[in-house]
Amino acid sequence: MSGCSLAGRHVVISAGPTYEDLDPVRFLGNRSSGKMGFAIAAAAAARGARVSLIAGPVTLPTPAAGTGSLHRIDVRSAAQMHAAVIGALPADVYIGAAAVADYTPARVAEEKIKKGSGSEGLTLQLVRTRDILAELAGHPRRPELVVGFAAETEDVERYARGKLAAKRLDLIAANRVGVAGSGFESDDNALVIYGADLALPLGPASKHELAGQLLDLICQRLSVAATGTGSAR
Ligand code: CTP
C-alpha cells in the first residue's frame, strides 16, 4: 500500500464492539463489526507504524504486519478495553474506532438469571463505563493525536462537533448509521472528518480506501520534528 510513512510511530487503535456480561450466558453488545478499525490497523502497519490493535469480540483475522508491526490484544468488556488501551501507552496516535458500551450491568449474576414465577418484566440496573477516548485526550501521557469516531443516526455534524469539543479531540470521523451502504456491518462507508478547522468528506468508498485517506490526514497533522515513541520501546 502506498501513502505517507508512519515508520517509528506507535499507533494504538481500538476496534469492534464490547460485550458487557449480565450472567454466564448473556451479555449486552452492539452491531459493530470491527471492520473499520481493522482496516485502519492494516493501513497503519502498511505505512510502517508499530500498531497496537485493541479488539473487542469480532470474527476478523488479524491484519498483516506490513512494513511495521502489529500486536493484537483481544478484550471483551469496556473495562478490559480501557485497561488495554491505557496499558499500550505511550503512543503517538490513538484512534478510537471501537463502539464501546456506554453502560454496563451494575452486577454480573454468578448464575443464569431465571425468569421466576409470575414475573412479567425484568429491570436491569446499568452504570456508566469510563470514556476511554475522553480519558486519553486528557491523559498526562496524551498521544500527540487523539482521533474519535461518531456513529450517528441524525444531526451528524452537530453531534460530531459536540464530541470533538467535549472530549478534546484533534479529529473525529463521523458517519451516519442506519442507512444502506455505510455503517457497522458494511464493507463500505462514508465519513466526514471534523477538526477545529476542518470538514473533510471521504467516500463513499471501501473501508480500506477510507482507512488510507484517514491515515494520510493523520500523517499531515503529526509534527515532523517528533521522532515518535515507536522506536524507543
Ligand atoms: N468511546 C470511548 N469510551 C466509551 C464510549 C465511547 O472511548 N465509554 C469512544 C468511541 O470509541 C468513539 C467515540 O467515543 O470513538 C464516540 O462514541 P459514541 O458512542 O458515538 O459517542 P458517545 O460519547 O458514547 O455519545 P452518545 O452515545 O451519547 O452518542
Short mmCIF file of C-alpha atoms and ligand atoms in Angstrom, two decimals:
data_model
loop_
_atom_site.label_atom_id
_atom_site.label_comp_id
_atom_site.label_asym_id
_atom_site.label_seq_id
_atom_site.Cartn_x
_atom_site.Cartn_y
_atom_site.Cartn_z
CA MET A 1 0.00 0.00 0.00
CA SER A 2 1.34 3.42 -0.84
CA GLY A 3 0.87 6.55 1.24
CA CYS A 4 2.79 8.52 3.80
CA SER A 5 5.27 6.85 6.15
CA LEU A 6 4.41 6.16 9.77
CA ALA A 7 7.74 4.43 10.43
CA GLY A 8 8.82 4.90 14.04
CA ARG A 9 5.31 5.85 15.15
CA HIS A 10 3.26 3.91 17.67
CA VAL A 11 -0.41 3.88 16.67
CA VAL A 12 -2.99 2.47 19.10
CA ILE A 13 -6.35 1.54 17.59
CA SER A 14 -9.46 0.23 19.31
CA ALA A 15 -11.93 -1.72 17.19
CA GLY A 16 -15.15 -3.66 17.37
CA PRO A 17 -17.88 -3.81 19.99
CA THR A 18 -17.65 -4.53 23.69
CA TYR A 19 -19.72 -7.19 25.43
CA GLU A 20 -20.99 -6.43 28.90
CA ASP A 21 -21.89 -9.62 30.72
CA LEU A 22 -25.22 -9.98 32.52
CA ASP A 23 -24.79 -13.57 33.66
CA PRO A 24 -22.77 -16.61 32.49
CA VAL A 25 -24.79 -16.89 29.25
CA ARG A 26 -25.99 -13.37 28.38
CA PHE A 27 -24.42 -10.03 27.55
CA LEU A 28 -25.23 -6.56 26.22
CA GLY A 29 -23.45 -5.88 22.93
CA ASN A 30 -23.78 -3.85 19.75
CA ARG A 31 -23.60 -4.26 15.97
CA SER A 32 -20.02 -3.08 15.43
CA SER A 33 -18.13 -5.49 13.14
CA GLY A 34 -14.65 -4.07 13.77
CA LYS A 35 -14.05 -3.76 10.00
CA MET A 36 -13.22 -0.03 10.05
CA GLY A 37 -10.74 -0.33 12.94
CA PHE A 38 -9.09 -3.41 11.43
CA ALA A 39 -8.77 -1.62 8.07
CA ILE A 40 -7.08 1.33 9.82
CA ALA A 41 -4.73 -1.06 11.64
CA ALA A 42 -3.78 -2.75 8.36
CA ALA A 43 -3.20 0.60 6.65
CA ALA A 44 -1.09 1.93 9.53
CA ALA A 45 1.09 -1.20 9.60
CA ALA A 46 1.47 -0.99 5.81
CA ARG A 47 2.79 2.55 6.33
CA GLY A 48 5.45 1.23 8.72
CA ALA A 49 3.80 2.01 12.07
CA ARG A 50 4.08 -0.11 15.20
CA VAL A 51 0.41 -0.88 15.68
CA SER A 52 -1.35 -1.96 18.86
CA LEU A 53 -4.81 -3.19 17.88
CA ILE A 54 -7.14 -3.50 20.86
CA ALA A 55 -10.00 -5.64 19.56
CA GLY A 56 -13.38 -6.33 21.08
CA PRO A 57 -15.17 -9.58 20.23
CA VAL A 58 -15.02 -9.78 16.42
CA THR A 59 -14.63 -12.57 13.89
CA LEU A 60 -11.96 -10.85 11.77
CA PRO A 61 -8.47 -12.21 11.03
CA THR A 62 -5.51 -10.25 12.38
CA PRO A 63 -4.25 -7.85 9.65
CA ALA A 64 -0.79 -8.33 8.12
CA ALA A 65 2.10 -6.51 9.80
CA GLY A 66 3.10 -4.76 6.56
CA THR A 67 6.44 -2.99 6.85
CA GLY A 68 5.73 -2.15 10.50
CA SER A 69 4.48 -4.42 13.26
CA LEU A 70 1.07 -5.33 14.58
CA HIS A 71 0.24 -6.54 18.07
CA ARG A 72 -3.38 -7.58 18.62
CA ILE A 73 -4.85 -7.62 22.11
CA ASP A 74 -8.29 -9.22 22.38
CA VAL A 75 -10.66 -7.89 25.03
CA ARG A 76 -14.34 -8.37 25.83
CA SER A 77 -15.70 -5.61 28.05
CA ALA A 78 -15.39 -1.82 28.10
CA ALA A 79 -13.36 -2.10 31.33
CA GLN A 80 -10.93 -4.54 29.70
CA MET A 81 -10.64 -2.30 26.62
CA HIS A 82 -9.92 0.69 28.86
CA ALA A 83 -7.13 -1.20 30.68
CA ALA A 84 -5.60 -2.45 27.42
CA VAL A 85 -5.61 1.00 25.80
CA ILE A 86 -4.02 2.68 28.84
CA GLY A 87 -1.55 -0.22 29.05
CA ALA A 88 -0.46 0.40 25.44
CA LEU A 89 0.75 3.96 26.16
CA PRO A 90 2.91 5.83 25.29
CA ALA A 91 1.71 6.30 21.74
CA ASP A 92 1.88 8.91 19.01
CA VAL A 93 -1.69 8.39 17.84
CA TYR A 94 -4.85 6.92 19.36
CA ILE A 95 -7.74 6.10 17.06
CA GLY A 96 -10.92 5.12 18.91
CA ALA A 97 -12.83 3.15 16.30
CA ALA A 98 -14.44 0.80 18.82
CA ALA A 99 -18.13 1.02 19.69
CA VAL A 100 -17.58 0.99 23.44
CA ALA A 101 -20.61 0.29 25.63
CA ASP A 102 -21.70 3.42 27.47
CA TYR A 103 -23.36 1.36 30.21
CA THR A 104 -22.59 -1.95 31.87
CA PRO A 105 -24.65 -4.02 34.32
CA ALA A 106 -24.16 -2.90 37.91
CA ARG A 107 -23.68 -6.57 38.85
CA VAL A 108 -22.84 -9.70 36.89
CA ALA A 109 -25.06 -12.52 38.15
CA GLU A 110 -22.99 -15.57 39.09
CA GLU A 111 -25.73 -17.93 37.99
CA LYS A 112 -28.02 -17.72 34.97
CA ILE A 113 -30.84 -15.24 35.64
CA LYS A 114 -34.09 -17.24 35.84
CA LYS A 115 -37.50 -15.96 34.83
CA GLY A 116 -39.04 -16.67 38.19
CA SER A 117 -42.70 -17.50 38.51
CA GLY A 118 -45.17 -14.78 37.62
CA SER A 119 -42.56 -12.18 36.61
CA GLU A 120 -43.69 -10.26 33.51
CA GLY A 121 -40.71 -7.95 33.22
CA LEU A 122 -37.08 -7.58 34.23
CA THR A 123 -35.38 -4.33 35.20
CA LEU A 124 -31.62 -4.15 34.71
CA GLN A 125 -29.53 -1.70 36.67
CA LEU A 126 -26.78 -0.26 34.49
CA VAL A 127 -23.88 2.01 35.39
CA ARG A 128 -21.77 4.25 33.15
CA THR A 129 -18.49 2.95 31.76
CA ARG A 130 -15.37 5.08 31.61
CA ASP A 131 -14.97 7.10 28.41
CA ILE A 132 -11.68 5.77 27.04
CA LEU A 133 -11.40 8.41 24.34
CA ALA A 134 -12.01 11.39 26.62
CA GLU A 135 -9.61 9.96 29.22
CA LEU A 136 -6.87 9.53 26.64
CA ALA A 137 -7.34 13.08 25.39
CA GLY A 138 -6.84 14.38 28.94
CA HIS A 139 -4.16 11.87 29.97
CA PRO A 140 -0.75 13.03 31.23
CA ARG A 141 0.75 10.83 28.52
CA ARG A 142 -1.71 12.06 25.88
CA PRO A 143 -0.84 10.82 22.39
CA GLU A 144 0.01 13.66 20.02
CA LEU A 145 -3.15 12.96 18.02
CA VAL A 146 -6.37 11.62 19.51
CA VAL A 147 -8.98 10.67 16.93
CA GLY A 148 -12.55 9.61 17.69
CA PHE A 149 -15.41 8.15 15.74
CA ALA A 150 -19.03 9.22 15.96
CA ALA A 151 -21.77 6.95 14.71
CA GLU A 152 -24.98 8.93 14.50
CA THR A 153 -28.44 8.32 13.13
CA GLU A 154 -29.32 12.06 12.80
CA ASP A 155 -27.82 15.55 13.05
CA VAL A 156 -24.37 14.11 12.29
CA GLU A 157 -22.33 17.33 12.17
CA ARG A 158 -23.79 18.86 15.32
CA TYR A 159 -23.28 15.72 17.41
CA ALA A 160 -19.82 15.03 15.98
CA ARG A 161 -18.59 18.58 16.59
CA GLY A 162 -20.06 18.38 20.09
CA LYS A 163 -17.98 15.25 20.82
CA LEU A 164 -14.88 16.80 19.23
CA ALA A 165 -15.08 19.71 21.65
CA ALA A 166 -16.36 17.89 24.76
CA LYS A 167 -13.77 15.09 24.53
CA ARG A 168 -10.98 17.49 23.46
CA LEU A 169 -10.12 15.52 20.33
CA ASP A 170 -7.93 16.51 17.41
CA LEU A 171 -10.17 14.88 14.82
CA ILE A 172 -13.45 13.00 14.72
CA ALA A 173 -14.63 10.73 11.92
CA ALA A 174 -18.39 10.89 11.70
CA ASN A 175 -20.66 8.54 9.88
CA ARG A 176 -24.34 8.05 9.56
CA VAL A 177 -25.51 4.65 10.74
CA GLY A 178 -28.81 3.03 9.89
CA VAL A 179 -28.59 3.83 6.14
CA ALA A 180 -27.75 1.35 3.37
CA GLY A 181 -24.11 1.21 2.17
CA SER A 182 -22.49 2.52 5.33
CA GLY A 183 -22.16 1.82 8.99
CA PHE A 184 -21.30 -1.11 11.16
CA GLU A 185 -21.62 -4.31 9.12
CA SER A 186 -20.98 -2.85 5.66
CA ASP A 187 -17.68 -3.18 3.74
CA ASP A 188 -18.18 0.39 2.52
CA ASN A 189 -18.66 3.61 4.39
CA ALA A 190 -18.82 7.37 4.00
CA LEU A 191 -17.16 9.59 6.58
CA VAL A 192 -16.81 13.27 7.29
CA ILE A 193 -13.69 14.14 9.24
CA TYR A 194 -14.16 17.14 11.50
CA GLY A 195 -11.43 19.10 13.20
CA ALA A 196 -11.48 22.58 14.70
CA ASP A 197 -10.61 23.95 11.25
CA LEU A 198 -11.77 21.06 9.08
CA ALA A 199 -14.77 19.37 7.49
CA LEU A 200 -13.48 16.77 5.02
CA PRO A 201 -15.95 14.37 3.36
CA LEU A 202 -14.42 10.98 2.43
CA GLY A 203 -16.13 8.34 0.31
CA PRO A 204 -18.46 6.57 -0.18
CA ALA A 205 -15.63 4.07 -0.57
CA SER A 206 -14.42 0.79 0.84
CA LYS A 207 -13.35 0.86 4.48
CA HIS A 208 -9.80 0.06 3.25
CA GLU A 209 -9.73 3.14 1.00
CA LEU A 210 -11.17 5.31 3.76
CA ALA A 211 -8.58 3.99 6.22
CA GLY A 212 -5.77 5.06 3.87
CA GLN A 213 -7.26 8.52 3.41
CA LEU A 214 -7.72 8.99 7.15
CA LEU A 215 -4.10 7.98 7.76
CA ASP A 216 -2.85 10.40 5.10
CA LEU A 217 -4.60 13.17 7.03
CA ILE A 218 -3.12 11.92 10.31
CA CYS A 219 0.39 11.89 8.78
CA GLN A 220 -0.02 15.51 7.69
CA ARG A 221 -1.02 16.50 11.21
CA LEU A 222 1.75 14.71 13.09
CA SER A 223 4.62 17.01 13.92
CA VAL A 224 7.60 16.44 11.67
CA ALA A 225 10.04 17.26 14.44
CA ALA A 226 8.93 14.44 16.74
CA THR A 227 10.84 11.20 16.46
CA GLY A 228 7.90 9.22 17.79
CA THR A 229 7.71 6.82 20.70
CA GLY A 230 7.59 3.73 18.49
CA SER A 231 11.32 3.20 18.13
CA ALA A 232 12.03 3.83 21.80
CA ARG A 233 10.37 0.67 23.08
N1 CTP B 1 -15.93 5.96 23.39
C1 CTP B 1 -14.99 5.54 24.34
N2 CTP B 1 -15.39 5.07 25.55
C2 CTP B 1 -16.70 5.00 25.85
C3 CTP B 1 -17.69 5.43 24.90
C4 CTP B 1 -17.27 5.90 23.68
O1 CTP B 1 -13.79 5.60 24.07
N3 CTP B 1 -17.07 4.52 27.05
C5 CTP B 1 -15.46 6.50 22.09
C6 CTP B 1 -15.71 5.61 20.88
O2 CTP B 1 -14.63 4.72 20.66
C7 CTP B 1 -15.83 6.65 19.76
C8 CTP B 1 -16.38 7.88 20.45
O3 CTP B 1 -16.16 7.68 21.86
O4 CTP B 1 -14.55 6.98 19.24
C9 CTP B 1 -17.81 8.18 20.22
O5 CTP B 1 -18.62 7.18 20.66
P1 CTP B 1 -20.20 7.34 20.61
O6 CTP B 1 -20.82 6.13 21.23
O7 CTP B 1 -20.63 7.73 19.23
O8 CTP B 1 -20.41 8.59 21.50
P2 CTP B 1 -20.71 8.74 22.99
O9 CTP B 1 -19.70 9.67 23.55
O10 CTP B 1 -20.84 7.42 23.66
O11 CTP B 1 -22.11 9.51 22.96
P3 CTP B 1 -23.58 9.01 22.60
O12 CTP B 1 -23.63 7.53 22.81
O13 CTP B 1 -24.40 9.78 23.56
O14 CTP B 1 -23.83 9.41 21.17
#
